[in-house]
């Protein structure tokens, strides 16, 4: 792989996310997520000095379903990851893969000019990135 072209996060990122408010309930946000066939939820910042939050299916499973909490009563801010590790679109997928491994994450927001440009997952890195590298 070392003599092949560079593949960037921007080339493999996807748009399978929805933007939500931290005050939304898990139930209402999940309905939107399911309808949009989204991979995750990006929790909007409250202001310029705030950070984005992230909610994955695993957060709902571990923090709502497992402990038998009512999704209609749990707010996203209670279960989100915040701050979250993010990557920039120009990052080489090799470095993104190393970052994912080092911090045991599977999905990261792609931030460009202070806003979410997309998301990238370990699956995107393998399926999209490796396919470009071995062509």
mmCIF file of C-alpha atoms in Angstrom:
data_model
loop_
_atom_site.group_PDB
_atom_site.id
_atom_site.type_symbol
_atom_site.label_atom_id
_atom_site.label_comp_id
_atom_site.label_asym_id
_atom_site.label_seq_id
_atom_site.Cartn_x
_atom_site.Cartn_y
_atom_site.Cartn_z
ATOM 1 C CA UNK A 1 0.000 0.000 0.000
ATOM 2 C CA UNK A 2 2.919 2.385 0.520
ATOM 3 C CA UNK A 3 3.421 3.158 -3.181
ATOM 4 C CA UNK A 4 -0.240 3.903 -3.943
ATOM 5 C CA UNK A 5 -1.956 7.268 -4.018
ATOM 6 C CA UNK A 6 -3.098 9.119 -0.919
ATOM 7 C CA UNK A 7 -6.784 8.695 -0.069
ATOM 8 C CA UNK A 8 -8.300 11.329 2.202
ATOM 9 C CA UNK A 9 -11.104 11.270 4.723
ATOM 10 C CA UNK A 10 -13.010 13.731 2.514
ATOM 11 C CA UNK A 11 -13.041 11.166 -0.280
ATOM 12 C CA UNK A 12 -14.549 8.409 1.873
ATOM 13 C CA UNK A 13 -16.783 10.317 4.323
ATOM 14 C CA UNK A 14 -20.542 9.967 4.103
ATOM 15 C CA UNK A 15 -23.650 12.020 4.855
ATOM 16 C CA UNK A 16 -25.521 9.368 6.837
ATOM 17 C CA UNK A 17 -26.163 11.490 9.909
ATOM 18 C CA UNK A 18 -28.837 13.791 11.220
ATOM 19 C CA UNK A 19 -28.417 16.971 13.223
ATOM 20 C CA UNK A 20 -30.275 17.058 16.505
ATOM 21 C CA UNK A 21 -30.647 19.221 19.575
ATOM 22 C CA UNK A 22 -29.364 17.918 22.896
ATOM 23 C CA UNK A 23 -32.787 18.569 24.436
ATOM 24 C CA UNK A 24 -34.520 16.184 21.994
ATOM 25 C CA UNK A 25 -35.658 12.923 23.526
ATOM 26 C CA UNK A 26 -34.052 9.686 22.428
ATOM 27 C CA UNK A 27 -37.431 8.499 21.113
ATOM 28 C CA UNK A 28 -38.086 11.495 18.851
ATOM 29 C CA UNK A 29 -34.492 11.686 17.611
ATOM 30 C CA UNK A 30 -34.347 7.951 16.948
ATOM 31 C CA UNK A 31 -37.521 8.131 14.834
ATOM 32 C CA UNK A 32 -35.830 10.773 12.651
ATOM 33 C CA UNK A 33 -32.599 8.798 12.550
ATOM 34 C CA UNK A 34 -34.393 5.607 11.517
ATOM 35 C CA UNK A 35 -36.465 7.378 8.856
ATOM 36 C CA UNK A 36 -33.319 8.994 7.383
ATOM 37 C CA UNK A 37 -31.403 5.679 7.513
ATOM 38 C CA UNK A 38 -28.689 7.580 9.379
ATOM 39 C CA UNK A 39 -25.631 6.059 10.982
ATOM 40 C CA UNK A 40 -25.483 8.524 13.879
ATOM 41 C CA UNK A 41 -26.720 11.814 15.315
ATOM 42 C CA UNK A 42 -24.656 14.975 15.532
ATOM 43 C CA UNK A 43 -25.757 17.084 18.490
ATOM 44 C CA UNK A 44 -25.645 20.758 17.562
ATOM 45 C CA UNK A 45 -23.437 23.195 19.436
ATOM 46 C CA UNK A 46 -25.155 25.728 21.682
ATOM 47 C CA UNK A 47 -22.777 28.499 20.605
ATOM 48 C CA UNK A 48 -19.428 29.067 18.887
ATOM 49 C CA UNK A 49 -17.432 28.081 21.981
ATOM 50 C CA UNK A 50 -19.324 24.790 22.407
ATOM 51 C CA UNK A 51 -18.404 21.435 20.855
ATOM 52 C CA UNK A 52 -20.468 19.028 18.768
ATOM 53 C CA UNK A 53 -21.850 15.929 20.449
ATOM 54 C CA UNK A 54 -22.284 12.476 18.952
ATOM 55 C CA UNK A 55 -24.902 9.774 19.546
ATOM 56 C CA UNK A 56 -24.489 6.296 18.073
ATOM 57 C CA UNK A 57 -26.762 3.260 18.073
ATOM 58 C CA UNK A 58 -24.472 1.752 20.705
ATOM 59 C CA UNK A 59 -25.066 4.719 23.023
ATOM 60 C CA UNK A 60 -28.801 4.066 22.860
ATOM 61 C CA UNK A 61 -28.313 0.336 23.448
ATOM 62 C CA UNK A 62 -25.923 0.754 26.385
ATOM 63 C CA UNK A 63 -27.361 3.828 28.066
ATOM 64 C CA UNK A 64 -31.092 3.538 27.401
ATOM 65 C CA UNK A 65 -32.178 0.022 26.421
ATOM 66 C CA UNK A 66 -29.743 -1.921 28.646
ATOM 67 C CA UNK A 67 -30.579 -0.042 31.847
ATOM 68 C CA UNK A 68 -34.293 -0.115 30.907
ATOM 69 C CA UNK A 69 -34.724 3.659 30.704
ATOM 70 C CA UNK A 70 -37.729 5.143 28.896
ATOM 71 C CA UNK A 71 -36.585 6.615 25.539
ATOM 72 C CA UNK A 72 -39.439 9.142 25.774
ATOM 73 C CA UNK A 73 -37.916 10.522 28.985
ATOM 74 C CA UNK A 74 -34.193 10.465 28.236
ATOM 75 C CA UNK A 75 -32.679 13.528 26.574
ATOM 76 C CA UNK A 76 -29.833 13.194 24.095
ATOM 77 C CA UNK A 77 -27.503 15.341 26.204
ATOM 78 C CA UNK A 78 -27.689 12.602 28.863
ATOM 79 C CA UNK A 79 -26.239 9.918 26.597
ATOM 80 C CA UNK A 80 -24.133 11.754 24.004
ATOM 81 C CA UNK A 81 -20.373 11.742 23.735
ATOM 82 C CA UNK A 82 -19.070 15.284 24.055
ATOM 83 C CA UNK A 83 -16.532 16.468 23.191
ATOM 84 C CA UNK A 84 -15.863 13.964 20.459
ATOM 85 C CA UNK A 85 -12.766 13.288 18.431
ATOM 86 C CA UNK A 86 -13.096 14.734 14.965
ATOM 87 C CA UNK A 87 -11.046 14.629 11.793
ATOM 88 C CA UNK A 88 -10.566 17.004 8.893
ATOM 89 C CA UNK A 89 -11.351 16.120 5.267
ATOM 90 C CA UNK A 90 -7.737 16.393 4.144
ATOM 91 C CA UNK A 91 -6.496 13.756 6.612
ATOM 92 C CA UNK A 92 -5.011 10.623 5.075
ATOM 93 C CA UNK A 93 -7.213 7.599 5.828
ATOM 94 C CA UNK A 94 -4.163 5.787 7.204
ATOM 95 C CA UNK A 95 -3.925 8.376 9.978
ATOM 96 C CA UNK A 96 -7.662 8.263 10.573
ATOM 97 C CA UNK A 97 -7.485 4.477 10.929
ATOM 98 C CA UNK A 98 -4.632 4.838 13.445
ATOM 99 C CA UNK A 99 -6.606 7.441 15.395
ATOM 100 C CA UNK A 100 -9.662 5.168 15.472
ATOM 101 C CA UNK A 101 -7.549 2.296 16.776
ATOM 102 C CA UNK A 102 -5.716 4.355 19.371
ATOM 103 C CA UNK A 103 -8.888 5.791 20.869
ATOM 104 C CA UNK A 104 -11.174 2.794 20.254
ATOM 105 C CA UNK A 105 -13.721 4.712 18.196
ATOM 106 C CA UNK A 106 -15.696 3.650 15.135
ATOM 107 C CA UNK A 107 -17.196 6.937 13.895
ATOM 108 C CA UNK A 108 -15.968 10.524 13.853
ATOM 109 C CA UNK A 109 -17.423 13.782 12.578
ATOM 110 C CA UNK A 110 -15.502 15.406 9.732
ATOM 111 C CA UNK A 111 -15.097 19.082 10.573
ATOM 112 C CA UNK A 112 -14.322 21.693 7.948
ATOM 113 C CA UNK A 113 -14.387 25.449 8.561
ATOM 114 C CA UNK A 114 -15.903 24.912 12.011
ATOM 115 C CA UNK A 115 -18.897 22.869 10.841
ATOM 116 C CA UNK A 116 -19.728 19.229 10.193
ATOM 117 C CA UNK A 117 -18.997 18.317 6.579
ATOM 118 C CA UNK A 118 -19.831 14.630 7.034
ATOM 119 C CA UNK A 119 -18.944 11.608 9.105
ATOM 120 C CA UNK A 120 -16.427 8.860 8.583
ATOM 121 C CA UNK A 121 -16.506 5.368 10.033
ATOM 122 C CA UNK A 122 -14.074 2.505 10.170
ATOM 123 C CA UNK A 123 -16.292 0.794 7.594
ATOM 124 C CA UNK A 124 -15.966 3.783 5.227
ATOM 125 C CA UNK A 125 -12.195 3.700 5.604
ATOM 126 C CA UNK A 126 -12.070 0.015 4.705
ATOM 127 C CA UNK A 127 -14.724 -0.230 2.002
ATOM 128 C CA UNK A 128 -14.209 3.112 0.264
ATOM 129 C CA UNK A 129 -10.583 3.775 1.100
ATOM 130 C CA UNK A 130 -9.104 0.353 0.508
ATOM 131 C CA UNK A 131 -11.039 -0.037 -2.732
ATOM 132 C CA UNK A 132 -9.364 3.147 -4.026
ATOM 133 C CA UNK A 133 -5.935 2.016 -2.852
ATOM 134 C CA UNK A 134 -6.046 -1.403 -4.518
ATOM 135 C CA UNK A 135 -7.481 -0.299 -7.891
#
